Amino acid sequence: MKPIARIYQRVSTESQDLTRQHSLRAEAEAKGYQVVATYSEKASGTSEQRPELQRMLADLNKGDIIIAEHLDRITRLPMDKAEALMAQIEAKGAKVSVPGLIDLPKAEEGMTGIVIDAMQAMLLKMALYQCRADYETRRERQRQGIEVAKAKGTYKGRKPDTVANAKIVELRAIGYTIAKIADTLNVSESQVKLILKKEKAEKSA
């Protein structure tokens, strides 16, 4: 029986994501794995409330391999939470594979040895730290850029996400609670309330 692999993606555009998905699947199948599911979602790696990630964790069985294009596709959480997530995966008896970092072993090679497992665990921890550090560095540069723009009087703020705003209104119209909308779209409840308030004001104007 072929070993099981599951692909996890945080996605952007459908065309690019399908190309990546096919590439990851082809590589896994070439090494003798059976890809039983692909989990794709548009969500931040800094959020723990990702439905597809949670669904994948629930589906995991002992011996499964999770394949991600990059480790930051799985998590950009602070180290304690990132390690807790990896502990959940390990507790299920599953492993993570990231091309170029922790490659898929060929199926016929069987389980990796204790030494290789230990080396992979060390590499994984270092990569988790780097993912978070890169994220925080980008955030800090963004903050500094905004401060400079404000000082020059050229800062115009973030452009509104009209698609997401429309989705908030749509979900509210079909009976979703504010909390459920926030969880579904991976936004804050305060943002949901603000958009709904603006929508109400525009209708009454």
mmCIF file of N, CA and C in Angstrom, residues 4-73:
data_model
loop_
_atom_site.group_PDB
_atom_site.id
_atom_site.type_symbol
_atom_site.label_atom_id
_atom_site.label_comp_id
_atom_site.label_asym_id
_atom_site.label_seq_id
_atom_site.Cartn_x
_atom_site.Cartn_y
_atom_site.Cartn_z
ATOM 1 N N ILE A 4 0.664 7.746 2.383
ATOM 2 C CA ILE A 4 -0.293 8.816 2.133
ATOM 3 C C ILE A 4 0.350 10.201 2.257
ATOM 4 N N ALA A 5 0.022 11.071 1.300
ATOM 5 C CA ALA A 5 0.477 12.461 1.360
ATOM 6 C C ALA A 5 -0.736 13.378 1.261
ATOM 7 N N ARG A 6 -0.650 14.520 1.933
ATOM 8 C CA ARG A 6 -1.692 15.546 1.893
ATOM 9 C C ARG A 6 -1.020 16.882 1.602
ATOM 10 N N ILE A 7 -1.555 17.626 0.656
ATOM 11 C CA ILE A 7 -0.983 18.914 0.261
ATOM 12 C C ILE A 7 -1.740 20.043 0.951
ATOM 13 N N TYR A 8 -0.990 20.956 1.568
ATOM 14 C CA TYR A 8 -1.610 22.131 2.189
ATOM 15 C C TYR A 8 -1.090 23.386 1.507
ATOM 16 N N GLN A 9 -2.024 24.282 1.116
ATOM 17 C CA GLN A 9 -1.656 25.532 0.460
ATOM 18 C C GLN A 9 -2.423 26.704 1.054
ATOM 19 N N ARG A 10 -1.711 27.826 1.243
ATOM 20 C CA ARG A 10 -2.400 29.102 1.409
ATOM 21 C C ARG A 10 -2.283 29.775 0.063
ATOM 22 N N VAL A 11 -3.397 30.175 -0.521
ATOM 23 C CA VAL A 11 -3.427 30.509 -1.934
ATOM 24 C C VAL A 11 -3.613 31.998 -2.209
ATOM 25 N N SER A 12 -3.327 32.367 -3.475
ATOM 26 C CA SER A 12 -3.530 33.747 -3.919
ATOM 27 C C SER A 12 -4.429 33.747 -5.143
ATOM 28 N N THR A 13 -3.861 33.424 -6.316
ATOM 29 C CA THR A 13 -4.686 33.372 -7.526
ATOM 30 C C THR A 13 -4.881 31.927 -7.954
ATOM 31 N N GLU A 14 -6.050 31.619 -8.502
ATOM 32 C CA GLU A 14 -6.394 30.247 -8.838
ATOM 33 C C GLU A 14 -5.436 29.629 -9.843
ATOM 34 N N SER A 15 -5.040 30.368 -10.901
ATOM 35 C CA SER A 15 -4.184 29.800 -11.945
ATOM 36 C C SER A 15 -2.821 29.419 -11.397
ATOM 37 N N GLN A 16 -2.219 30.313 -10.600
ATOM 38 C CA GLN A 16 -0.920 30.018 -10.004
ATOM 39 C C GLN A 16 -1.027 28.850 -9.032
ATOM 40 N N ASP A 17 -2.075 28.820 -8.263
ATOM 41 C CA ASP A 17 -2.224 27.797 -7.237
ATOM 42 C C ASP A 17 -2.405 26.410 -7.846
ATOM 43 N N LEU A 18 -3.137 26.312 -8.951
ATOM 44 C CA LEU A 18 -3.317 25.025 -9.612
ATOM 45 C C LEU A 18 -1.988 24.514 -10.159
ATOM 46 N N THR A 19 -1.171 25.417 -10.687
ATOM 47 C CA THR A 19 0.149 25.030 -11.204
ATOM 48 C C THR A 19 1.011 24.468 -10.089
ATOM 49 N N ARG A 20 1.034 25.163 -8.947
ATOM 50 C CA ARG A 20 1.824 24.696 -7.805
ATOM 51 C C ARG A 20 1.299 23.359 -7.295
ATOM 52 N N GLN A 21 -0.025 23.253 -7.213
ATOM 53 C CA GLN A 21 -0.637 22.030 -6.703
ATOM 54 C C GLN A 21 -0.271 20.834 -7.577
ATOM 55 N N HIS A 22 -0.349 21.017 -8.894
ATOM 56 C CA HIS A 22 -0.019 19.932 -9.814
ATOM 57 C C HIS A 22 1.446 19.536 -9.696
ATOM 58 N N SER A 23 2.309 20.529 -9.501
ATOM 59 C CA SER A 23 3.741 20.257 -9.359
ATOM 60 C C SER A 23 4.024 19.443 -8.094
ATOM 61 N N LEU A 24 3.434 19.844 -6.969
ATOM 62 C CA LEU A 24 3.636 19.128 -5.716
ATOM 63 C C LEU A 24 3.075 17.711 -5.804
ATOM 64 N N ARG A 25 1.910 17.578 -6.427
ATOM 65 C CA ARG A 25 1.286 16.256 -6.578
ATOM 66 C C ARG A 25 2.151 15.343 -7.453
ATOM 67 N N ALA A 26 2.640 15.881 -8.570
ATOM 68 C CA ALA A 26 3.450 15.084 -9.489
ATOM 69 C C ALA A 26 4.726 14.588 -8.810
ATOM 70 N N GLU A 27 5.354 15.466 -8.033
ATOM 71 C CA GLU A 27 6.587 15.085 -7.330
ATOM 72 C C GLU A 27 6.311 13.982 -6.310
ATOM 73 N N ALA A 28 5.211 14.117 -5.571
ATOM 74 C CA ALA A 28 4.861 13.117 -4.562
ATOM 75 C C ALA A 28 4.552 11.771 -5.214
ATOM 76 N N GLU A 29 3.779 11.798 -6.292
ATOM 77 C CA GLU A 29 3.420 10.552 -6.969
ATOM 78 C C GLU A 29 4.634 9.888 -7.605
ATOM 79 N N ALA A 30 5.590 10.687 -8.084
ATOM 80 C CA ALA A 30 6.810 10.146 -8.672
ATOM 81 C C ALA A 30 7.643 9.405 -7.633
ATOM 82 N N LYS A 31 7.493 9.793 -6.372
ATOM 83 C CA LYS A 31 8.239 9.132 -5.294
ATOM 84 C C LYS A 31 7.426 8.025 -4.622
ATOM 85 N N GLY A 32 6.270 7.690 -5.210
ATOM 86 C CA GLY A 32 5.512 6.547 -4.729
ATOM 87 C C GLY A 32 4.439 6.846 -3.710
ATOM 88 N N TYR A 33 4.069 8.119 -3.560
ATOM 89 C CA TYR A 33 3.042 8.490 -2.586
ATOM 90 C C TYR A 33 1.669 8.598 -3.247
ATOM 91 N N GLN A 34 0.642 8.389 -2.460
ATOM 92 C CA GLN A 34 -0.731 8.608 -2.911
ATOM 93 C C GLN A 34 -1.231 9.906 -2.272
ATOM 94 N N VAL A 35 -1.510 10.923 -3.100
ATOM 95 C CA VAL A 35 -2.029 12.198 -2.595
ATOM 96 C C VAL A 35 -3.534 12.056 -2.447
ATOM 97 N N VAL A 36 -4.013 12.046 -1.210
ATOM 98 C CA VAL A 36 -5.436 11.784 -0.956
ATOM 99 C C VAL A 36 -6.262 13.055 -0.808
ATOM 100 N N ALA A 37 -5.606 14.203 -0.584
ATOM 101 C CA ALA A 37 -6.369 15.446 -0.399
ATOM 102 C C ALA A 37 -5.468 16.658 -0.570
ATOM 103 N N THR A 38 -6.075 17.748 -1.021
ATOM 104 C CA THR A 38 -5.404 19.043 -1.077
ATOM 105 C C THR A 38 -6.250 20.044 -0.302
ATOM 106 N N TYR A 39 -5.622 20.768 0.595
ATOM 107 C CA TYR A 39 -6.320 21.734 1.445
ATOM 108 C C TYR A 39 -5.841 23.128 1.054
ATOM 109 N N SER A 40 -6.727 23.941 0.518
ATOM 110 C CA SER A 40 -6.362 25.269 0.038
ATOM 111 C C SER A 40 -7.253 26.326 0.674
ATOM 112 N N GLU A 41 -6.646 27.422 1.106
ATOM 113 C CA GLU A 41 -7.444 28.513 1.674
ATOM 114 C C GLU A 41 -6.710 29.832 1.566
ATOM 115 N N LYS A 42 -7.487 30.904 1.497
ATOM 116 C CA LYS A 42 -6.942 32.254 1.479
ATOM 117 C C LYS A 42 -6.985 32.788 2.898
ATOM 118 N N ALA A 43 -5.892 32.620 3.600
ATOM 119 C CA ALA A 43 -5.843 33.024 5.009
ATOM 120 C C ALA A 43 -4.407 33.360 5.389
ATOM 121 N N SER A 44 -4.262 34.149 6.420
ATOM 122 C CA SER A 44 -2.939 34.541 6.886
ATOM 123 C C SER A 44 -2.284 33.415 7.678
ATOM 124 N N GLY A 45 -0.973 33.256 7.468
ATOM 125 C CA GLY A 45 -0.227 32.256 8.224
ATOM 126 C C GLY A 45 -0.041 32.639 9.676
ATOM 127 N N THR A 46 -0.433 33.877 10.028
ATOM 128 C CA THR A 46 -0.339 34.317 11.422
ATOM 129 C C THR A 46 -1.625 34.011 12.184
ATOM 130 N N SER A 47 -2.607 33.432 11.495
ATOM 131 C CA SER A 47 -3.883 33.111 12.130
ATOM 132 C C SER A 47 -3.965 31.628 12.469
ATOM 133 N N GLU A 48 -4.514 31.341 13.654
ATOM 134 C CA GLU A 48 -4.745 29.946 14.022
ATOM 135 C C GLU A 48 -6.120 29.478 13.550
ATOM 136 N N GLN A 49 -6.983 30.438 13.192
ATOM 137 C CA GLN A 49 -8.357 30.121 12.793
ATOM 138 C C GLN A 49 -8.429 29.932 11.284
ATOM 139 N N ARG A 50 -7.865 28.822 10.817
ATOM 140 C CA ARG A 50 -7.902 28.500 9.389
ATOM 141 C C ARG A 50 -8.674 27.188 9.214
ATOM 142 N N PRO A 51 -9.873 27.249 8.659
ATOM 143 C CA PRO A 51 -10.722 26.055 8.562
ATOM 144 C C PRO A 51 -10.067 24.874 7.851
ATOM 145 N N GLU A 52 -9.377 25.148 6.740
ATOM 146 C CA GLU A 52 -8.771 24.047 5.983
ATOM 147 C C GLU A 52 -7.594 23.431 6.738
ATOM 148 N N LEU A 53 -6.842 24.260 7.449
ATOM 149 C CA LEU A 53 -5.756 23.729 8.272
ATOM 150 C C LEU A 53 -6.322 22.827 9.358
ATOM 151 N N GLN A 54 -7.384 23.284 10.002
ATOM 152 C CA GLN A 54 -8.005 22.487 11.057
ATOM 153 C C GLN A 54 -8.596 21.192 10.502
ATOM 154 N N ARG A 55 -9.160 21.264 9.290
ATOM 155 C CA ARG A 55 -9.714 20.065 8.662
ATOM 156 C C ARG A 55 -8.606 19.063 8.355
ATOM 157 N N MET A 56 -7.472 19.570 7.888
ATOM 158 C CA MET A 56 -6.348 18.694 7.597
ATOM 159 C C MET A 56 -5.844 18.017 8.870
ATOM 160 N N LEU A 57 -5.712 18.797 9.936
ATOM 161 C CA LEU A 57 -5.246 18.223 11.202
ATOM 162 C C LEU A 57 -6.182 17.113 11.673
ATOM 163 N N ALA A 58 -7.484 17.326 11.480
ATOM 164 C CA ALA A 58 -8.463 16.319 11.887
ATOM 165 C C ALA A 58 -8.362 15.067 11.030
ATOM 166 N N ASP A 59 -7.977 15.234 9.761
ATOM 167 C CA ASP A 59 -7.908 14.107 8.827
ATOM 168 C C ASP A 59 -6.642 13.275 8.981
ATOM 169 N N LEU A 60 -5.620 13.837 9.609
ATOM 170 C CA LEU A 60 -4.306 13.171 9.659
ATOM 171 C C LEU A 60 -4.361 11.803 10.329
ATOM 172 N N ASN A 61 -3.592 10.891 9.754
ATOM 173 C CA ASN A 61 -3.406 9.562 10.334
ATOM 174 C C ASN A 61 -1.920 9.285 10.482
ATOM 175 N N LYS A 62 -1.595 8.300 11.272
ATOM 176 C CA LYS A 62 -0.193 7.933 11.493
ATOM 177 C C LYS A 62 0.475 7.565 10.172
ATOM 178 N N GLY A 63 1.648 8.147 9.954
ATOM 179 C CA GLY A 63 2.401 7.863 8.741
ATOM 180 C C GLY A 63 2.139 8.824 7.603
ATOM 181 N N ASP A 64 1.138 9.697 7.734
ATOM 182 C CA ASP A 64 0.836 10.655 6.673
ATOM 183 C C ASP A 64 1.952 11.691 6.547
ATOM 184 N N ILE A 65 2.114 12.202 5.334
ATOM 185 C CA ILE A 65 3.063 13.273 5.070
ATOM 186 C C ILE A 65 2.297 14.506 4.609
ATOM 187 N N ILE A 66 2.557 15.651 5.258
ATOM 188 C CA ILE A 66 1.984 16.924 4.829
ATOM 189 C C ILE A 66 3.001 17.605 3.925
ATOM 190 N N ILE A 67 2.582 17.969 2.720
ATOM 191 C CA ILE A 67 3.476 18.634 1.781
ATOM 192 C C ILE A 67 3.055 20.094 1.642
ATOM 193 N N ALA A 68 4.005 21.004 1.830
ATOM 194 C CA ALA A 68 3.747 22.431 1.640
ATOM 195 C C ALA A 68 4.864 22.999 0.778
ATOM 196 N N GLU A 69 4.510 23.930 -0.098
ATOM 197 C CA GLU A 69 5.510 24.521 -0.993
ATOM 198 C C GLU A 69 6.600 25.228 -0.195
ATOM 199 N N HIS A 70 6.187 25.970 0.828
ATOM 200 C CA HIS A 70 7.117 26.625 1.753
ATOM 201 C C HIS A 70 6.562 26.441 3.157
ATOM 202 N N LEU A 71 7.442 26.465 4.150
ATOM 203 C CA LEU A 71 6.984 26.275 5.524
ATOM 204 C C LEU A 71 6.057 27.393 5.967
ATOM 205 N N ASP A 72 6.281 28.604 5.452
ATOM 206 C CA ASP A 72 5.407 29.709 5.874
ATOM 207 C C ASP A 72 4.003 29.583 5.307
ATOM 208 N N ARG A 73 3.792 28.625 4.375
ATOM 209 C CA ARG A 73 2.428 28.329 3.931
ATOM 210 C C ARG A 73 1.642 27.694 5.077
#
